[in-house]
């Protein structure tokens, strides 16, 4: 089987990440992001690479002192079910621990995958009202989804909110 490696993303990977993302944006599975937003988030991404091509990606977005979100996790179709997604999430978890984050959030349709990675569904808000009132000031649409704000509800329909303690 062809080997793959997981490494921090570089700016030269961003167009390939956009190409992985686009079909899932069309199907309303993942949130669309302009290229400039992806470039600005280069340091948040890790990629899986095989034969010089990006075959998977995932990002870690810090939201608060103890809290970050796993986002934009995608594995190319011909590489599914070969452990690539698991390795990307493990790398993002290592990055989170190094940053001092102790809780990881995700919003996903891939509930079984994230359950096997130790995430569990949550119903309630997991930040106290004081932190909530600060997070609400973020212009980031993913943070708005985390807060379950009314203007992003159409994006989150059918998604499950999940959390893992590191
Ligand atoms: C927070 C967010 O970003 S939500 C968005 C999530 N992404 C999407 O919805 C986009 C579409 N989905 C995908 O891209 C993929 O299905 C992902 C990213 C969810 C999962 O990626 P994959 O690389 O297929 O996952 P991975 O292979 O690591 O694990 C899935 C299962 O495949 C099987 N598997 C793992 N390795 C192998 C292998 N070598 N051979 C055969 N099967 C395997 C196992 O059942 C594994 O579960 P396990 O790790 O508990 O054993």
PDB file of C-alpha atoms and ligand atoms in Angstrom:
ATOM      1  CA  UNK A   1       0.000   0.000   0.000  1.00  0.00           C
ATOM      2  CA  UNK A   2       1.249   3.506  -0.829  1.00  0.00           C
ATOM      3  CA  UNK A   3       2.471   5.352   2.244  1.00  0.00           C
ATOM      4  CA  UNK A   4       1.296   8.765   3.342  1.00  0.00           C
ATOM      5  CA  UNK A   5       2.677  11.329   5.767  1.00  0.00           C
ATOM      6  CA  UNK A   6       0.924  13.903   7.911  1.00  0.00           C
ATOM      7  CA  UNK A   7       2.621  17.300   8.216  1.00  0.00           C
ATOM      8  CA  UNK A   8       1.860  20.976   8.843  1.00  0.00           C
ATOM      9  CA  UNK A   9       0.299  22.643   5.786  1.00  0.00           C
ATOM     10  CA  UNK A  10       2.273  25.050   3.610  1.00  0.00           C
ATOM     11  CA  UNK A  11       0.885  27.896   1.550  1.00  0.00           C
ATOM     12  CA  UNK A  12       1.479  25.824  -1.606  1.00  0.00           C
ATOM     13  CA  UNK A  13      -1.075  23.273  -0.307  1.00  0.00           C
ATOM     14  CA  UNK A  14      -3.947  25.733   0.012  1.00  0.00           C
ATOM     15  CA  UNK A  15      -5.306  25.463  -3.544  1.00  0.00           C
ATOM     16  CA  UNK A  16      -5.389  21.666  -3.173  1.00  0.00           C
ATOM     17  CA  UNK A  17      -7.193  22.051   0.177  1.00  0.00           C
ATOM     18  CA  UNK A  18      -9.729  24.322  -1.539  1.00  0.00           C
ATOM     19  CA  UNK A  19     -10.225  21.669  -4.238  1.00  0.00           C
ATOM     20  CA  UNK A  20     -10.828  18.978  -1.580  1.00  0.00           C
ATOM     21  CA  UNK A  21     -13.294  21.262   0.203  1.00  0.00           C
ATOM     22  CA  UNK A  22     -15.343  22.491  -2.753  1.00  0.00           C
ATOM     23  CA  UNK A  23     -17.521  19.380  -3.406  1.00  0.00           C
ATOM     24  CA  UNK A  24     -18.493  19.262   0.275  1.00  0.00           C
ATOM     25  CA  UNK A  25     -19.435  22.944   0.231  1.00  0.00           C
ATOM     26  CA  UNK A  26     -21.687  22.261  -2.785  1.00  0.00           C
ATOM     27  CA  UNK A  27     -23.372  19.463  -0.811  1.00  0.00           C
ATOM     28  CA  UNK A  28     -23.661  21.745   2.269  1.00  0.00           C
ATOM     29  CA  UNK A  29     -21.632  19.311   4.359  1.00  0.00           C
ATOM     30  CA  UNK A  30     -18.825  21.765   5.124  1.00  0.00           C
ATOM     31  CA  UNK A  31     -18.658  25.522   5.427  1.00  0.00           C
ATOM     32  CA  UNK A  32     -17.333  27.321   2.326  1.00  0.00           C
ATOM     33  CA  UNK A  33     -14.183  29.412   2.704  1.00  0.00           C
ATOM     34  CA  UNK A  34     -12.684  31.961   0.328  1.00  0.00           C
ATOM     35  CA  UNK A  35      -9.094  31.335  -0.726  1.00  0.00           C
ATOM     36  CA  UNK A  36      -7.915  34.334   1.276  1.00  0.00           C
ATOM     37  CA  UNK A  37      -9.492  32.871   4.428  1.00  0.00           C
ATOM     38  CA  UNK A  38      -7.769  29.543   3.777  1.00  0.00           C
ATOM     39  CA  UNK A  39      -4.397  31.257   3.251  1.00  0.00           C
ATOM     40  CA  UNK A  40      -4.867  33.193   6.490  1.00  0.00           C
ATOM     41  CA  UNK A  41      -5.507  29.875   8.251  1.00  0.00           C
ATOM     42  CA  UNK A  42      -2.503  28.018   6.732  1.00  0.00           C
ATOM     43  CA  UNK A  43      -0.915  27.542  10.175  1.00  0.00           C
ATOM     44  CA  UNK A  44      -4.140  25.927  11.491  1.00  0.00           C
ATOM     45  CA  UNK A  45      -4.012  23.145   8.893  1.00  0.00           C
ATOM     46  CA  UNK A  46      -2.277  19.812   8.748  1.00  0.00           C
ATOM     47  CA  UNK A  47      -2.300  17.830   5.523  1.00  0.00           C
ATOM     48  CA  UNK A  48      -1.826  14.190   4.591  1.00  0.00           C
ATOM     49  CA  UNK A  49       0.456  13.827   1.570  1.00  0.00           C
ATOM     50  CA  UNK A  50       1.080  10.894  -0.758  1.00  0.00           C
ATOM     51  CA  UNK A  51       3.126  10.915  -3.937  1.00  0.00           C
ATOM     52  CA  UNK A  52       3.562  14.677  -3.638  1.00  0.00           C
ATOM     53  CA  UNK A  53      -0.188  15.376  -3.545  1.00  0.00           C
ATOM     54  CA  UNK A  54      -2.488  16.465  -0.712  1.00  0.00           C
ATOM     55  CA  UNK A  55      -4.848  13.545   0.009  1.00  0.00           C
ATOM     56  CA  UNK A  56      -6.389  14.895   3.199  1.00  0.00           C
ATOM     57  CA  UNK A  57      -6.546  17.898   5.459  1.00  0.00           C
ATOM     58  CA  UNK A  58      -7.860  19.117   8.786  1.00  0.00           C
ATOM     59  CA  UNK A  59      -7.618  22.297  10.835  1.00  0.00           C
ATOM     60  CA  UNK A  60      -7.529  23.278  14.480  1.00  0.00           C
ATOM     61  CA  UNK A  61      -9.145  26.600  15.318  1.00  0.00           C
ATOM     62  CA  UNK A  62      -8.543  27.894  18.842  1.00  0.00           C
ATOM     63  CA  UNK A  63     -11.617  29.577  20.344  1.00  0.00           C
ATOM     64  CA  UNK A  64     -10.740  30.101  24.007  1.00  0.00           C
ATOM     65  CA  UNK A  65      -8.103  29.308  26.620  1.00  0.00           C
ATOM     66  CA  UNK A  66      -9.201  25.686  26.987  1.00  0.00           C
ATOM     67  CA  UNK A  67     -11.222  25.194  23.816  1.00  0.00           C
ATOM     68  CA  UNK A  68     -10.555  24.586  20.105  1.00  0.00           C
ATOM     69  CA  UNK A  69     -12.512  23.243  17.157  1.00  0.00           C
ATOM     70  CA  UNK A  70     -11.554  20.565  14.637  1.00  0.00           C
ATOM     71  CA  UNK A  71     -12.672  21.853  11.252  1.00  0.00           C
ATOM     72  CA  UNK A  72     -12.383  21.200   7.531  1.00  0.00           C
ATOM     73  CA  UNK A  73     -11.459  17.535   7.983  1.00  0.00           C
ATOM     74  CA  UNK A  74     -11.480  15.856   4.560  1.00  0.00           C
ATOM     75  CA  UNK A  75      -9.907  12.764   3.034  1.00  0.00           C
ATOM     76  CA  UNK A  76      -9.783  12.318  -0.742  1.00  0.00           C
ATOM     77  CA  UNK A  77     -12.288   9.687  -1.951  1.00  0.00           C
ATOM     78  CA  UNK A  78      -9.683   7.189  -3.160  1.00  0.00           C
ATOM     79  CA  UNK A  79      -7.955   7.290   0.254  1.00  0.00           C
ATOM     80  CA  UNK A  80     -11.013   6.763   2.493  1.00  0.00           C
ATOM     81  CA  UNK A  81     -10.987   4.026   5.190  1.00  0.00           C
ATOM     82  CA  UNK A  82      -7.199   3.692   5.226  1.00  0.00           C
ATOM     83  CA  UNK A  83      -6.527   5.491   8.507  1.00  0.00           C
ATOM     84  CA  UNK A  84      -5.770   8.926   6.993  1.00  0.00           C
ATOM     85  CA  UNK A  85      -8.579  10.732   8.860  1.00  0.00           C
ATOM     86  CA  UNK A  86      -7.568   9.111  12.128  1.00  0.00           C
ATOM     87  CA  UNK A  87      -3.920  10.206  11.709  1.00  0.00           C
ATOM     88  CA  UNK A  88      -4.964  13.790  10.860  1.00  0.00           C
ATOM     89  CA  UNK A  89      -7.169  14.023  13.964  1.00  0.00           C
ATOM     90  CA  UNK A  90      -4.391  12.555  16.138  1.00  0.00           C
ATOM     91  CA  UNK A  91      -2.008  15.228  14.823  1.00  0.00           C
ATOM     92  CA  UNK A  92      -4.545  17.993  15.482  1.00  0.00           C
ATOM     93  CA  UNK A  93      -5.010  16.651  19.018  1.00  0.00           C
ATOM     94  CA  UNK A  94      -1.217  16.763  19.574  1.00  0.00           C
ATOM     95  CA  UNK A  95      -1.177  20.348  18.318  1.00  0.00           C
ATOM     96  CA  UNK A  96      -4.066  21.207  20.654  1.00  0.00           C
ATOM     97  CA  UNK A  97      -2.262  19.732  23.671  1.00  0.00           C
ATOM     98  CA  UNK A  98       0.917  21.665  22.809  1.00  0.00           C
ATOM     99  CA  UNK A  99      -1.140  24.864  22.702  1.00  0.00           C
ATOM    100  CA  UNK A 100      -2.642  24.139  26.136  1.00  0.00           C
ATOM    101  CA  UNK A 101      -6.131  23.314  24.882  1.00  0.00           C
ATOM    102  CA  UNK A 102      -8.031  20.711  26.942  1.00  0.00           C
ATOM    103  CA  UNK A 103     -11.359  20.455  25.084  1.00  0.00           C
ATOM    104  CA  UNK A 104     -11.962  19.814  21.385  1.00  0.00           C
ATOM    105  CA  UNK A 105     -15.262  20.624  19.708  1.00  0.00           C
ATOM    106  CA  UNK A 106     -16.575  19.535  16.316  1.00  0.00           C
ATOM    107  CA  UNK A 107     -19.800  19.937  14.378  1.00  0.00           C
ATOM    108  CA  UNK A 108     -20.280  17.037  12.020  1.00  0.00           C
ATOM    109  CA  UNK A 109     -22.366  14.493  10.120  1.00  0.00           C
ATOM    110  CA  UNK A 110     -19.544  11.942  10.646  1.00  0.00           C
ATOM    111  CA  UNK A 111     -20.729  10.972  14.137  1.00  0.00           C
ATOM    112  CA  UNK A 112     -19.409   7.379  14.056  1.00  0.00           C
ATOM    113  CA  UNK A 113     -15.940   8.509  12.976  1.00  0.00           C
ATOM    114  CA  UNK A 114     -15.674  11.099  15.754  1.00  0.00           C
ATOM    115  CA  UNK A 115     -17.198   8.718  18.358  1.00  0.00           C
ATOM    116  CA  UNK A 116     -14.398   6.234  17.584  1.00  0.00           C
ATOM    117  CA  UNK A 117     -11.950   9.105  18.125  1.00  0.00           C
ATOM    118  CA  UNK A 118     -13.368   9.695  21.662  1.00  0.00           C
ATOM    119  CA  UNK A 119     -15.796  12.545  20.930  1.00  0.00           C
ATOM    120  CA  UNK A 120     -19.310  12.453  22.441  1.00  0.00           C
ATOM    121  CA  UNK A 121     -22.455  14.332  21.403  1.00  0.00           C
ATOM    122  CA  UNK A 122     -23.393  17.370  23.479  1.00  0.00           C
ATOM    123  CA  UNK A 123     -26.719  19.154  23.725  1.00  0.00           C
ATOM    124  CA  UNK A 124     -26.031  22.036  26.051  1.00  0.00           C
ATOM    125  CA  UNK A 125     -23.752  25.082  25.775  1.00  0.00           C
ATOM    126  CA  UNK A 126     -20.306  24.159  27.067  1.00  0.00           C
ATOM    127  CA  UNK A 127     -19.052  27.640  27.855  1.00  0.00           C
ATOM    128  CA  UNK A 128     -20.249  29.775  30.745  1.00  0.00           C
ATOM    129  CA  UNK A 129     -22.267  32.942  30.052  1.00  0.00           C
ATOM    130  CA  UNK A 130     -19.231  35.196  30.484  1.00  0.00           C
ATOM    131  CA  UNK A 131     -17.171  33.346  27.831  1.00  0.00           C
ATOM    132  CA  UNK A 132     -20.262  33.133  25.607  1.00  0.00           C
ATOM    133  CA  UNK A 133     -20.616  36.916  25.699  1.00  0.00           C
ATOM    134  CA  UNK A 134     -16.982  37.252  24.559  1.00  0.00           C
ATOM    135  CA  UNK A 135     -17.182  34.586  21.838  1.00  0.00           C
ATOM    136  CA  UNK A 136     -20.236  36.260  20.366  1.00  0.00           C
ATOM    137  CA  UNK A 137     -17.932  39.130  19.361  1.00  0.00           C
ATOM    138  CA  UNK A 138     -15.950  36.882  16.978  1.00  0.00           C
ATOM    139  CA  UNK A 139     -16.548  37.541  13.250  1.00  0.00           C
ATOM    140  CA  UNK A 140     -15.733  33.878  12.520  1.00  0.00           C
ATOM    141  CA  UNK A 141     -18.689  31.924  11.082  1.00  0.00           C
ATOM    142  CA  UNK A 142     -17.471  28.679  12.660  1.00  0.00           C
ATOM    143  CA  UNK A 143     -17.588  30.276  16.092  1.00  0.00           C
ATOM    144  CA  UNK A 144     -21.153  31.420  15.334  1.00  0.00           C
ATOM    145  CA  UNK A 145     -21.978  27.787  14.505  1.00  0.00           C
ATOM    146  CA  UNK A 146     -20.379  26.676  17.763  1.00  0.00           C
ATOM    147  CA  UNK A 147     -22.597  29.150  19.626  1.00  0.00           C
ATOM    148  CA  UNK A 148     -25.618  27.919  17.637  1.00  0.00           C
ATOM    149  CA  UNK A 149     -26.559  31.478  16.648  1.00  0.00           C
ATOM    150  CA  UNK A 150     -29.770  31.928  14.693  1.00  0.00           C
ATOM    151  CA  UNK A 151     -28.172  33.358  11.519  1.00  0.00           C
ATOM    152  CA  UNK A 152     -26.085  30.207  10.919  1.00  0.00           C
ATOM    153  CA  UNK A 153     -28.800  27.661  11.808  1.00  0.00           C
ATOM    154  CA  UNK A 154     -29.469  26.766   8.147  1.00  0.00           C
ATOM    155  CA  UNK A 155     -25.777  25.680   7.869  1.00  0.00           C
ATOM    156  CA  UNK A 156     -25.949  23.428  10.902  1.00  0.00           C
ATOM    157  CA  UNK A 157     -29.173  21.560  10.188  1.00  0.00           C
ATOM    158  CA  UNK A 158     -28.694  17.837  10.841  1.00  0.00           C
ATOM    159  CA  UNK A 159     -25.155  18.263  12.181  1.00  0.00           C
ATOM    160  CA  UNK A 160     -24.195  16.828  15.573  1.00  0.00           C
ATOM    161  CA  UNK A 161     -22.300  18.920  18.138  1.00  0.00           C
ATOM    162  CA  UNK A 162     -19.536  16.817  19.707  1.00  0.00           C
ATOM    163  CA  UNK A 163     -16.844  17.311  22.322  1.00  0.00           C
ATOM    164  CA  UNK A 164     -13.704  15.490  23.445  1.00  0.00           C
ATOM    165  CA  UNK A 165     -11.683  16.114  26.611  1.00  0.00           C
ATOM    166  CA  UNK A 166      -7.955  15.767  25.906  1.00  0.00           C
TER     167      UNK A 166
HETATM  168  C1  LIG B   1     -15.259  18.728  12.031  1.00  0.00           C
HETATM  169  C2  LIG B   1     -15.368  18.456  10.596  1.00  0.00           C
HETATM  170  O1  LIG B   1     -14.522  18.826   9.814  1.00  0.00           O
HETATM  171  S1  LIG B   1     -16.745  17.646  10.113  1.00  0.00           S
HETATM  172  C3  LIG B   1     -16.458  17.109   8.487  1.00  0.00           C
HETATM  173  C4  LIG B   1     -15.975  15.729   8.401  1.00  0.00           C
HETATM  174  N1  LIG B   1     -15.618  15.494   6.998  1.00  0.00           N
HETATM  175  C5  LIG B   1     -16.538  15.203   6.043  1.00  0.00           C
HETATM  176  O2  LIG B   1     -17.724  15.076   6.302  1.00  0.00           O
HETATM  177  C6  LIG B   1     -15.975  15.037   4.644  1.00  0.00           C
HETATM  178  C7  LIG B   1     -16.263  13.653   4.107  1.00  0.00           C
HETATM  179  N2  LIG B   1     -15.671  12.575   4.920  1.00  0.00           N
HETATM  180  C8  LIG B   1     -14.349  12.287   4.912  1.00  0.00           C
HETATM  181  O3  LIG B   1     -13.533  12.954   4.292  1.00  0.00           O
HETATM  182  C9  LIG B   1     -13.904  11.050   5.699  1.00  0.00           C
HETATM  183  O4  LIG B   1     -14.981  10.123   5.708  1.00  0.00           O
HETATM  184  C10 LIG B   1     -13.452  11.308   7.149  1.00  0.00           C
HETATM  185  C11 LIG B   1     -12.442  12.441   7.192  1.00  0.00           C
HETATM  186  C12 LIG B   1     -14.613  11.658   8.042  1.00  0.00           C
HETATM  187  C13 LIG B   1     -12.806  10.011   7.673  1.00  0.00           C
HETATM  188  O5  LIG B   1     -11.627   9.753   6.914  1.00  0.00           O
HETATM  189  P1  LIG B   1     -10.996   8.299   6.713  1.00  0.00           P
HETATM  190  O6  LIG B   1      -9.589   8.517   6.320  1.00  0.00           O
HETATM  191  O7  LIG B   1     -11.852   7.467   5.843  1.00  0.00           O
HETATM  192  O8  LIG B   1     -11.071   7.717   8.195  1.00  0.00           O
HETATM  193  P2  LIG B   1     -10.162   6.521   8.786  1.00  0.00           P
HETATM  194  O9  LIG B   1      -9.784   5.556   7.731  1.00  0.00           O
HETATM  195  O10 LIG B   1      -9.066   7.097   9.593  1.00  0.00           O
HETATM  196  O11 LIG B   1     -11.162   5.884   9.804  1.00  0.00           O
HETATM  197  C14 LIG B   1     -12.411   5.413   9.433  1.00  0.00           C
HETATM  198  C15 LIG B   1     -12.491   3.922   9.658  1.00  0.00           C
HETATM  199  O12 LIG B   1     -11.952   3.284   8.513  1.00  0.00           O
HETATM  200  C16 LIG B   1     -11.457   2.021   8.878  1.00  0.00           C
HETATM  201  N3  LIG B   1      -9.992   1.918   8.625  1.00  0.00           N
HETATM  202  C17 LIG B   1      -8.982   2.604   9.172  1.00  0.00           C
HETATM  203  N4  LIG B   1      -7.802   2.216   8.697  1.00  0.00           N
HETATM  204  C18 LIG B   1      -8.074   1.242   7.798  1.00  0.00           C
HETATM  205  C19 LIG B   1      -7.263   0.426   6.947  1.00  0.00           C
HETATM  206  N5  LIG B   1      -5.924   0.521   6.939  1.00  0.00           N
HETATM  207  N6  LIG B   1      -7.887  -0.444   6.124  1.00  0.00           N
HETATM  208  C20 LIG B   1      -9.223  -0.553   6.136  1.00  0.00           C
HETATM  209  N7  LIG B   1     -10.039   0.168   6.935  1.00  0.00           N
HETATM  210  C21 LIG B   1      -9.467   1.064   7.745  1.00  0.00           C
HETATM  211  C22 LIG B   1     -11.799   1.855  10.292  1.00  0.00           C
HETATM  212  O13 LIG B   1     -13.111   1.382  10.473  1.00  0.00           O
HETATM  213  C23 LIG B   1     -11.717   3.276  10.771  1.00  0.00           C
HETATM  214  O14 LIG B   1     -12.141   3.373  12.055  1.00  0.00           O
HETATM  215  P3  LIG B   1     -11.057   3.036  13.235  1.00  0.00           P
HETATM  216  O15 LIG B   1      -9.965   4.052  13.126  1.00  0.00           O
HETATM  217  O16 LIG B   1     -11.821   3.153  14.510  1.00  0.00           O
HETATM  218  O17 LIG B   1     -10.555   1.667  12.992  1.00  0.00           O
END
